PDB file of C-alpha atoms in Angstrom:
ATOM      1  CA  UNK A   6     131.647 154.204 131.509  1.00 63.00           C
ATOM      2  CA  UNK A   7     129.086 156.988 132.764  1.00 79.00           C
ATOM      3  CA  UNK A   8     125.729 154.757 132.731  1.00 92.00           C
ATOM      4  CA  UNK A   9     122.348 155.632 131.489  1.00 95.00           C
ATOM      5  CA  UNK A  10     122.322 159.603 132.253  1.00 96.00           C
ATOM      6  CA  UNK A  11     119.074 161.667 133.052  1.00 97.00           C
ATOM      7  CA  UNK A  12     118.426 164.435 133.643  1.00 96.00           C
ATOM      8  CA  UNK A  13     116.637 166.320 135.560  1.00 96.00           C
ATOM      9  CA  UNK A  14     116.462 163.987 138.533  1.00 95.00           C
ATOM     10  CA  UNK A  15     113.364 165.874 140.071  1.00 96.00           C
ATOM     11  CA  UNK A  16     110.968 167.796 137.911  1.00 97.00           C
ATOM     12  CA  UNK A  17     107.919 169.590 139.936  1.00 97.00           C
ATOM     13  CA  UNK A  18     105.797 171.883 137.824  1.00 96.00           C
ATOM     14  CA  UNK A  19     102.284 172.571 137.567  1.00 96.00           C
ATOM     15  CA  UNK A  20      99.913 171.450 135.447  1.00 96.00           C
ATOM     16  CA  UNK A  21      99.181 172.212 131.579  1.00 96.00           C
ATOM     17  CA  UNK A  22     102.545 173.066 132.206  1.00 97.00           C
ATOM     18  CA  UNK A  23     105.144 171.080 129.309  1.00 97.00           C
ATOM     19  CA  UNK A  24     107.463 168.966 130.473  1.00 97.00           C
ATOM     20  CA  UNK A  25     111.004 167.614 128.246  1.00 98.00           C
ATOM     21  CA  UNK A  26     112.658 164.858 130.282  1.00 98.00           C
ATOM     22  CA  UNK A  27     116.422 164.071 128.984  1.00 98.00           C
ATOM     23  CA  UNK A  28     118.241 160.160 128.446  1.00 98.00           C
ATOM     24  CA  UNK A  29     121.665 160.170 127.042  1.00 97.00           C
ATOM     25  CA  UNK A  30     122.165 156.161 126.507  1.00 96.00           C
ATOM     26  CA  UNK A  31     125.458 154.156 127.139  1.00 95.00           C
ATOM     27  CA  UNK A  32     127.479 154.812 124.062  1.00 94.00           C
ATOM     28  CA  UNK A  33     127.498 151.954 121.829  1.00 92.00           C
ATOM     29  CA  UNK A  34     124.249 150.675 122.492  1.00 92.00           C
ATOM     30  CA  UNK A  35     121.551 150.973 120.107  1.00 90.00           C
ATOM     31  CA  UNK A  36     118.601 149.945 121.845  1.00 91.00           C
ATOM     32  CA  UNK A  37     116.404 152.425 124.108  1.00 94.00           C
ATOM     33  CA  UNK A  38     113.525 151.992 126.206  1.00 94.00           C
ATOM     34  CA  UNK A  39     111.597 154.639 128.444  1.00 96.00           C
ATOM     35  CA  UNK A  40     109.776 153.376 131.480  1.00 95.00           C
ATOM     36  CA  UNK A  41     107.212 154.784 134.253  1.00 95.00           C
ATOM     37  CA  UNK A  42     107.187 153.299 137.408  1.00 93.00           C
ATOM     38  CA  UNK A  43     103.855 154.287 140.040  1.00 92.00           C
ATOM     39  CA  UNK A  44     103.026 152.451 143.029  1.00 87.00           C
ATOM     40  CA  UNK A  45      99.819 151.533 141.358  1.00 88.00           C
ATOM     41  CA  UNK A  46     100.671 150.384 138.200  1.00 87.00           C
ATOM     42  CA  UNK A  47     104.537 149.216 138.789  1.00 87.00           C
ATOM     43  CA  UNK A  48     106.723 149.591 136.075  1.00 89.00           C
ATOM     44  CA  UNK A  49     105.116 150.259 132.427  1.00 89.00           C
ATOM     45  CA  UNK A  50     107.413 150.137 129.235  1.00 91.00           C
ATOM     46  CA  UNK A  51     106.507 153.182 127.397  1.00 94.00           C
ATOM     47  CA  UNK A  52     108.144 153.205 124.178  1.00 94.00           C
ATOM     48  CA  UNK A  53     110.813 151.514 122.136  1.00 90.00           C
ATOM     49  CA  UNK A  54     113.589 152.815 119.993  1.00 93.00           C
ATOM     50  CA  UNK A  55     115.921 150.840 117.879  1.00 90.00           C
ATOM     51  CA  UNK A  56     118.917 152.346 116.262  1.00 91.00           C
ATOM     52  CA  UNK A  57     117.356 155.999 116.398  1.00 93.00           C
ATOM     53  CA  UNK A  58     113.915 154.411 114.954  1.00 93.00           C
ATOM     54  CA  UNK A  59     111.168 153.873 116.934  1.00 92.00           C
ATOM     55  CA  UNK A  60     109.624 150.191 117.046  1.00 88.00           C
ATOM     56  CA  UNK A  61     107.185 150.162 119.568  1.00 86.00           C
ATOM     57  CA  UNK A  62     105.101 153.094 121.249  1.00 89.00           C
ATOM     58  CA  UNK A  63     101.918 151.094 122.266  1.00 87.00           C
ATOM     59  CA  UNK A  64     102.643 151.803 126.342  1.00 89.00           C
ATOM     60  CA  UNK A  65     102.449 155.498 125.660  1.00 92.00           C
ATOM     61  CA  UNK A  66      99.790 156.394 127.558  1.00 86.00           C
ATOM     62  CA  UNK A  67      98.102 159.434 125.022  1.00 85.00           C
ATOM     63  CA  UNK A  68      98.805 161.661 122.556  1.00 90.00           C
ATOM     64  CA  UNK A  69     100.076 164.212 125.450  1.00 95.00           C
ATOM     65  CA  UNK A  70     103.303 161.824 124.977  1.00 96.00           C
ATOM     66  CA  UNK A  71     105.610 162.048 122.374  1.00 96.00           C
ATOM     67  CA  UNK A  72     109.643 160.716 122.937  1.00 97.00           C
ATOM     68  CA  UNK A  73     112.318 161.178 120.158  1.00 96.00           C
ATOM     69  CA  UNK A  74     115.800 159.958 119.467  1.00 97.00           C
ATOM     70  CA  UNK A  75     117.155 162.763 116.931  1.00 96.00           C
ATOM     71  CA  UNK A  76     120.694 161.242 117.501  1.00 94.00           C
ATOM     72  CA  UNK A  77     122.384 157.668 119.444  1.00 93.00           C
ATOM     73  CA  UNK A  78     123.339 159.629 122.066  1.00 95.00           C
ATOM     74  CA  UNK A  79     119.904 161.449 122.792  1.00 96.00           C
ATOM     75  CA  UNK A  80     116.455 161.315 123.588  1.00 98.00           C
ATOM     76  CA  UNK A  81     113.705 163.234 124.943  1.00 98.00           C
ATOM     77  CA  UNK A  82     110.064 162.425 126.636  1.00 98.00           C
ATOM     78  CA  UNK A  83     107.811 165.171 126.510  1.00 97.00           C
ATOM     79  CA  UNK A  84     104.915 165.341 128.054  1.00 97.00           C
ATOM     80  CA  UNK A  85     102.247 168.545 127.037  1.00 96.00           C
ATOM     81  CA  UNK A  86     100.265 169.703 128.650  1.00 96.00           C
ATOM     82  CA  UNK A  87     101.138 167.610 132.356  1.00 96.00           C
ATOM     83  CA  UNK A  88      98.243 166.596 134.152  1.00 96.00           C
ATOM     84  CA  UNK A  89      98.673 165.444 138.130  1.00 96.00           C
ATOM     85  CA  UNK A  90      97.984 161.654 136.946  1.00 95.00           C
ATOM     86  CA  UNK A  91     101.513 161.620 135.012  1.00 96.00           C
ATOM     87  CA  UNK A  92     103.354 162.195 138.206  1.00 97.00           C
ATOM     88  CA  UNK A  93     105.503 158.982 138.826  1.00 96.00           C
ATOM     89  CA  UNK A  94     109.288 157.786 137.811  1.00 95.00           C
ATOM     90  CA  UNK A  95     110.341 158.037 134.378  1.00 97.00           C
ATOM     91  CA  UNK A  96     112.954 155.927 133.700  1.00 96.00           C
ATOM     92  CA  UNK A  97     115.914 155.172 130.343  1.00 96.00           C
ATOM     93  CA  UNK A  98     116.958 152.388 129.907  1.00 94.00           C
ATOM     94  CA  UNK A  99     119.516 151.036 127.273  1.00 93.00           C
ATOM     95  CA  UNK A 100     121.158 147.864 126.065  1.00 90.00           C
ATOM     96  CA  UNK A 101     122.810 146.692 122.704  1.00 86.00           C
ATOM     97  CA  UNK A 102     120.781 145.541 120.726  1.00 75.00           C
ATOM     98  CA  UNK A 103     122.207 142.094 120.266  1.00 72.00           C
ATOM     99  CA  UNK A 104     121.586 138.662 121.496  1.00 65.00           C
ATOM    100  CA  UNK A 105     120.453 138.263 125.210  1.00 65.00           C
ATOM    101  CA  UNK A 106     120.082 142.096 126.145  1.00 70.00           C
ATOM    102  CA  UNK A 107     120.679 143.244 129.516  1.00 83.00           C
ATOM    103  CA  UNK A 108     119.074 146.520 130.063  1.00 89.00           C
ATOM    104  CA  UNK A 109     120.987 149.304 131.974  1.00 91.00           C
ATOM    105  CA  UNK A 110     118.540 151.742 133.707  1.00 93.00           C
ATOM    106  CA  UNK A 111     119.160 155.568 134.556  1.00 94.00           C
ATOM    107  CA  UNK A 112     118.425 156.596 137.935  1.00 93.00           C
ATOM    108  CA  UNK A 113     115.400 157.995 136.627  1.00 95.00           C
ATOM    109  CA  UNK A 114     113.518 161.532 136.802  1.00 97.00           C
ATOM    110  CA  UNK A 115     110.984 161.849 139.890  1.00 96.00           C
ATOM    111  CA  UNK A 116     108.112 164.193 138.507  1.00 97.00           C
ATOM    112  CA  UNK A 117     105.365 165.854 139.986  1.00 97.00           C
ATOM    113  CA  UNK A 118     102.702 167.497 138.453  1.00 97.00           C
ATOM    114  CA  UNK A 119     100.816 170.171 140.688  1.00 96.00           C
TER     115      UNK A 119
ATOM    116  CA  UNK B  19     101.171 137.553 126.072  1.00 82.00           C
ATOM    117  CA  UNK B  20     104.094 137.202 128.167  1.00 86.00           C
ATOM    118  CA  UNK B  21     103.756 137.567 132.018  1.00 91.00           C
ATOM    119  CA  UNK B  22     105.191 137.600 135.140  1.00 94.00           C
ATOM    120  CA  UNK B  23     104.353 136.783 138.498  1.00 95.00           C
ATOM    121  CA  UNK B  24     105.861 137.550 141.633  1.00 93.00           C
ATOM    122  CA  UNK B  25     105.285 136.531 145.762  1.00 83.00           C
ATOM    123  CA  UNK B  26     103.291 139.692 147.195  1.00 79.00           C
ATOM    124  CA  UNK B  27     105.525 141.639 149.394  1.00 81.00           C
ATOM    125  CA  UNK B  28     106.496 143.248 151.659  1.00 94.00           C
ATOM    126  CA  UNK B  29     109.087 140.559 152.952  1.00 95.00           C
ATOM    127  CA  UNK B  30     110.933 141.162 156.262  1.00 96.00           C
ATOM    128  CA  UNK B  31     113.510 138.997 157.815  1.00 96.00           C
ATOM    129  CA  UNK B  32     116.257 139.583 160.395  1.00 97.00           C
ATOM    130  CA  UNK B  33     119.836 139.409 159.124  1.00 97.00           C
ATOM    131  CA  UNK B  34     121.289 135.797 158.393  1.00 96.00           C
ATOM    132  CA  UNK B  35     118.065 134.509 157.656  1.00 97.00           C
ATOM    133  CA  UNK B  36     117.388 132.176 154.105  1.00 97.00           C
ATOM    134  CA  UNK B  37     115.373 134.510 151.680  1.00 97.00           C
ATOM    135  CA  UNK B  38     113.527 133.276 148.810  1.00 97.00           C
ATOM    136  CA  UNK B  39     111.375 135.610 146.417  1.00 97.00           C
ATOM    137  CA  UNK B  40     109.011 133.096 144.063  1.00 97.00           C
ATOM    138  CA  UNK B  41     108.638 134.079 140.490  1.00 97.00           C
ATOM    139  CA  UNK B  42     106.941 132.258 137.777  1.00 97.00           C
ATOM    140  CA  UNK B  43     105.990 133.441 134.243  1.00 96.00           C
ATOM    141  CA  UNK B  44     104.141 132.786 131.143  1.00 94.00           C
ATOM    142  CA  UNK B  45     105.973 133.144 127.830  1.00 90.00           C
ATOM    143  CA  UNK B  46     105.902 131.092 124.721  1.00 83.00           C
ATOM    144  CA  UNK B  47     109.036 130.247 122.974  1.00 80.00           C
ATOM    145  CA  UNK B  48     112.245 130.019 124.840  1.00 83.00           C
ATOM    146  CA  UNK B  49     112.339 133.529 127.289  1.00 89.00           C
ATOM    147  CA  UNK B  50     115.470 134.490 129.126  1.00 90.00           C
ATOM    148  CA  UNK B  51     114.840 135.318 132.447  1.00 93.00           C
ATOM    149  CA  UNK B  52     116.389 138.286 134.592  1.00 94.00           C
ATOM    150  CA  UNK B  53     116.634 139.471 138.331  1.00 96.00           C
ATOM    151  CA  UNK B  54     116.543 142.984 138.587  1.00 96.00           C
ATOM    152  CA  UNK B  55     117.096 145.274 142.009  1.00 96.00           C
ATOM    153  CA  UNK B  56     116.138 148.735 142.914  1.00 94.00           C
ATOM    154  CA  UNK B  57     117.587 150.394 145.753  1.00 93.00           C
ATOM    155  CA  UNK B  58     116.201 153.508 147.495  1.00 89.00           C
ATOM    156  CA  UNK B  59     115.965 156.057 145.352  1.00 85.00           C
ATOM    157  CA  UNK B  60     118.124 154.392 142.151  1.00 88.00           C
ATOM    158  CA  UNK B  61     117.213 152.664 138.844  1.00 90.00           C
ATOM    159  CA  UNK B  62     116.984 148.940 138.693  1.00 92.00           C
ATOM    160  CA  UNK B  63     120.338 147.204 138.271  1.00 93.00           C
ATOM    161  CA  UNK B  64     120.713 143.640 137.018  1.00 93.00           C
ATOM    162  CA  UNK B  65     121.506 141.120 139.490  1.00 96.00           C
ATOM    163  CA  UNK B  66     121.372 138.315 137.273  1.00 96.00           C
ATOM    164  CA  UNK B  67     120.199 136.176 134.714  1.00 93.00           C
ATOM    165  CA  UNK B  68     119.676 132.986 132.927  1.00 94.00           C
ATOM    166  CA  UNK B  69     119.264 132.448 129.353  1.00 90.00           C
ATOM    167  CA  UNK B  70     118.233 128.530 128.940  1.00 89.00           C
ATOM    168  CA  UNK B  71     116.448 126.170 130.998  1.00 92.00           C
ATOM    169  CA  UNK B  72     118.720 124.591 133.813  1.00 94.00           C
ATOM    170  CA  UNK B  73     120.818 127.353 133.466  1.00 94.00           C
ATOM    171  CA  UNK B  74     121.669 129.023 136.897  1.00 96.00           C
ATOM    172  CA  UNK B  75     122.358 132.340 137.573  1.00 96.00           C
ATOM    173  CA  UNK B  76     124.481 134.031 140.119  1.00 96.00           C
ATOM    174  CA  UNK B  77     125.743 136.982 141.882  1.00 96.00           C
ATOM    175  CA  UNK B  78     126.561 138.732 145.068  1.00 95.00           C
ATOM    176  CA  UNK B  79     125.214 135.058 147.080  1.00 96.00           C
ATOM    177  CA  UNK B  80     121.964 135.456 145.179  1.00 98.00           C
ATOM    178  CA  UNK B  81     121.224 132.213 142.979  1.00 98.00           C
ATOM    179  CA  UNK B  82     118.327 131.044 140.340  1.00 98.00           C
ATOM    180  CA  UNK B  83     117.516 128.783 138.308  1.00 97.00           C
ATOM    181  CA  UNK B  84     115.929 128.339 134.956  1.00 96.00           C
ATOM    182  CA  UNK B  85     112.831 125.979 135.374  1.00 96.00           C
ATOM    183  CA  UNK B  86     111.128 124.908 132.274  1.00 93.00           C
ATOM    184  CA  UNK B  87     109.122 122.297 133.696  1.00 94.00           C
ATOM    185  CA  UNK B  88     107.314 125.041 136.221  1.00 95.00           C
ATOM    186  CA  UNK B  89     108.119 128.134 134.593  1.00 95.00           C
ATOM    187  CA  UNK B  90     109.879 129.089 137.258  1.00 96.00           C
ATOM    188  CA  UNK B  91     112.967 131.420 138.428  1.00 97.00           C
ATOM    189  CA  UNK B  92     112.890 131.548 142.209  1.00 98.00           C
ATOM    190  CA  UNK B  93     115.446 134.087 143.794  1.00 98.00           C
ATOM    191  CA  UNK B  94     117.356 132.518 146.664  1.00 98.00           C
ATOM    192  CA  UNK B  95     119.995 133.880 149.266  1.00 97.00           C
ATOM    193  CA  UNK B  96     121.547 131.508 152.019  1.00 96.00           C
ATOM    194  CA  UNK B  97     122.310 134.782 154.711  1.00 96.00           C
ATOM    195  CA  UNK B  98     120.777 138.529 153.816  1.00 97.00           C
ATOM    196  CA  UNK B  99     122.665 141.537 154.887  1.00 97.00           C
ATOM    197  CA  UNK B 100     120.760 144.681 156.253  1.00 96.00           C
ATOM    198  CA  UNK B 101     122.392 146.088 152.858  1.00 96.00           C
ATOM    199  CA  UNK B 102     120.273 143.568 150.446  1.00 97.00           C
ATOM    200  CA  UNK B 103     117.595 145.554 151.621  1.00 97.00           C
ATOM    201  CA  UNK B 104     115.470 146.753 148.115  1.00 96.00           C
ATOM    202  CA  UNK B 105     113.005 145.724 145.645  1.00 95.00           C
ATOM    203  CA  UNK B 106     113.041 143.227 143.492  1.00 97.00           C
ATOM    204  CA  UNK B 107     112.308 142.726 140.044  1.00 95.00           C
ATOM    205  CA  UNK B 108     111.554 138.987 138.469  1.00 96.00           C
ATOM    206  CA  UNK B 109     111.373 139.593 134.189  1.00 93.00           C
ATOM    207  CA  UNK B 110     112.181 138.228 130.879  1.00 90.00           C
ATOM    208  CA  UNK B 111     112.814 138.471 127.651  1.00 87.00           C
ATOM    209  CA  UNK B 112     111.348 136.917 124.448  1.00 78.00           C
ATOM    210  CA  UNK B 113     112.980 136.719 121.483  1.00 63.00           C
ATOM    211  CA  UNK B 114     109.990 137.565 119.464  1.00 53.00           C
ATOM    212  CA  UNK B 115     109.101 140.412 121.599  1.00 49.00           C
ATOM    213  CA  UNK B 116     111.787 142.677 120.020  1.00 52.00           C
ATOM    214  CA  UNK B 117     114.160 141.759 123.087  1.00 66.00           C
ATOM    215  CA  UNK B 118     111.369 144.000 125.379  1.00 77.00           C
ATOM    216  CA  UNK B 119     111.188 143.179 129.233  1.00 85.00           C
ATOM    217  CA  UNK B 120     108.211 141.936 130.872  1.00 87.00           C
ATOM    218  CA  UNK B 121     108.422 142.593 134.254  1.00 90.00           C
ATOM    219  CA  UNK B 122     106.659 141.305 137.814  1.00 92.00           C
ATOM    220  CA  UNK B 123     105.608 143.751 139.926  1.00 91.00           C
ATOM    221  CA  UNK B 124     108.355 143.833 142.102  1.00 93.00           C
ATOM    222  CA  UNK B 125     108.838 142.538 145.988  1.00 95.00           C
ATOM    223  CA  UNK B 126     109.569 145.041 148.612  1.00 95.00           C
ATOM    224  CA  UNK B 127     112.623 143.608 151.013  1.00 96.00           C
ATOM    225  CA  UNK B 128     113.508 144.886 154.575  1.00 96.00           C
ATOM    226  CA  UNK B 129     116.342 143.319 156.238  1.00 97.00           C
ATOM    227  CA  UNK B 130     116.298 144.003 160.044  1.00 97.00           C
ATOM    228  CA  UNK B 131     119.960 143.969 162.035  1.00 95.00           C
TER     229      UNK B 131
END
């Protein structure tokens, strides 16, 4: 199996600029979570997704977020317009959905906003 | 709500020493409880876990175990490698928090040859 894929792995742009960062899950597993990790704040759940749907986006930070899951293989983060505070680790994670989850995480996308 | 406490870091010991990492958490219900680690420049991988009290989890020489009685889930290791060097995460899992992870904030290891 591939893993949790992301893409890009390093994302520098500027700010106001948008920014789409890319999670294709493990297949099979219908759960998906997107985290940022910052020295200062450690590692914040963002938002939630079950089976496509989301359940919970009450860690995304403002309405400059938005994250969708058109399809179970898919999801995007988009962040517009980027501001120099959102630079930090996003990760995806997945996991199925059943019983006692274990969470598989991406490698993440390292983005910094100029 | 559910939280998680870890030892403040940064934690550096010379190969073959005995590392523990103290976690303890806050949860109601019954939580699992999870060891996560992050190498350099990776995403967090699970190490291992424990899903009732007593239970003990194990992998790769690391060991925990569930303790109810004071909420605890202390990582242990009898001899660290220079290669165990990363940071690691303490979190858990609560059935009615729609299987989300709370994690600690993570404890910065450095294992010197």
């Amino acid at each position: 199996d591939a893993g949790v894929i992301q893409s890009p792995r390093h994302e520098v742009t500027e700010m106001g600029q948008e920014v789409t960062l890319r999670c294709k899950p493990i297949s099979g597993h219908n759960s998906l979570f997107w985290y940022r990790q910052t020295m200062m704040r450690g590692l914040e759940l963002l938002i939630y997704f079950n089976n496509n749907v989301p359940i919970d986006d009450s860690g995304m930070p403002e309405d400059r977020f938005s994250a969708k899951m058109p399809n179970a293989s898919f999801s995007t983060l988009k962040i517009q317009p980027s501001e120099p505070r959102d630079s930090a680790v996003y990760f995806c994670a997945s996991s199925t959905g059943q019983g006692i989850d274990t969470q598989y995480f991406g490698p993440g996308t390292r983005l910094t906003v100029l | 709500g559910d939280s998680v406490t870890q030892m403040e870091g940064p934690v550096t010991l010379s190969e073959e020493a005995f590392l523990t990492i103290n976690c303890t958490y806050t949860a109601t219900g019954y939580p699992s409880l999870f060891w996560y680690v992050q190498y350099p420049g990776e995403g967090l991988q699970l190490l291992l876990k424990a899903t009732k009290a007593d239970d003990k989890g194990s992998n790769k020489g690391f060991e925990a175990t569930y303790r109810k009685e004071t909420t605890s889930f202390h990582l242990e290791k009898g001899s660290v490698q220079v290669s165990d060097s990363a940071v690691y995460f303490c979190a858990l899992s609560n059935s009615g928090s729609a299987r989300q992870l709370t994690f600690g904030s993570g404890t910065q290891l450095t294992v010197l040859p």
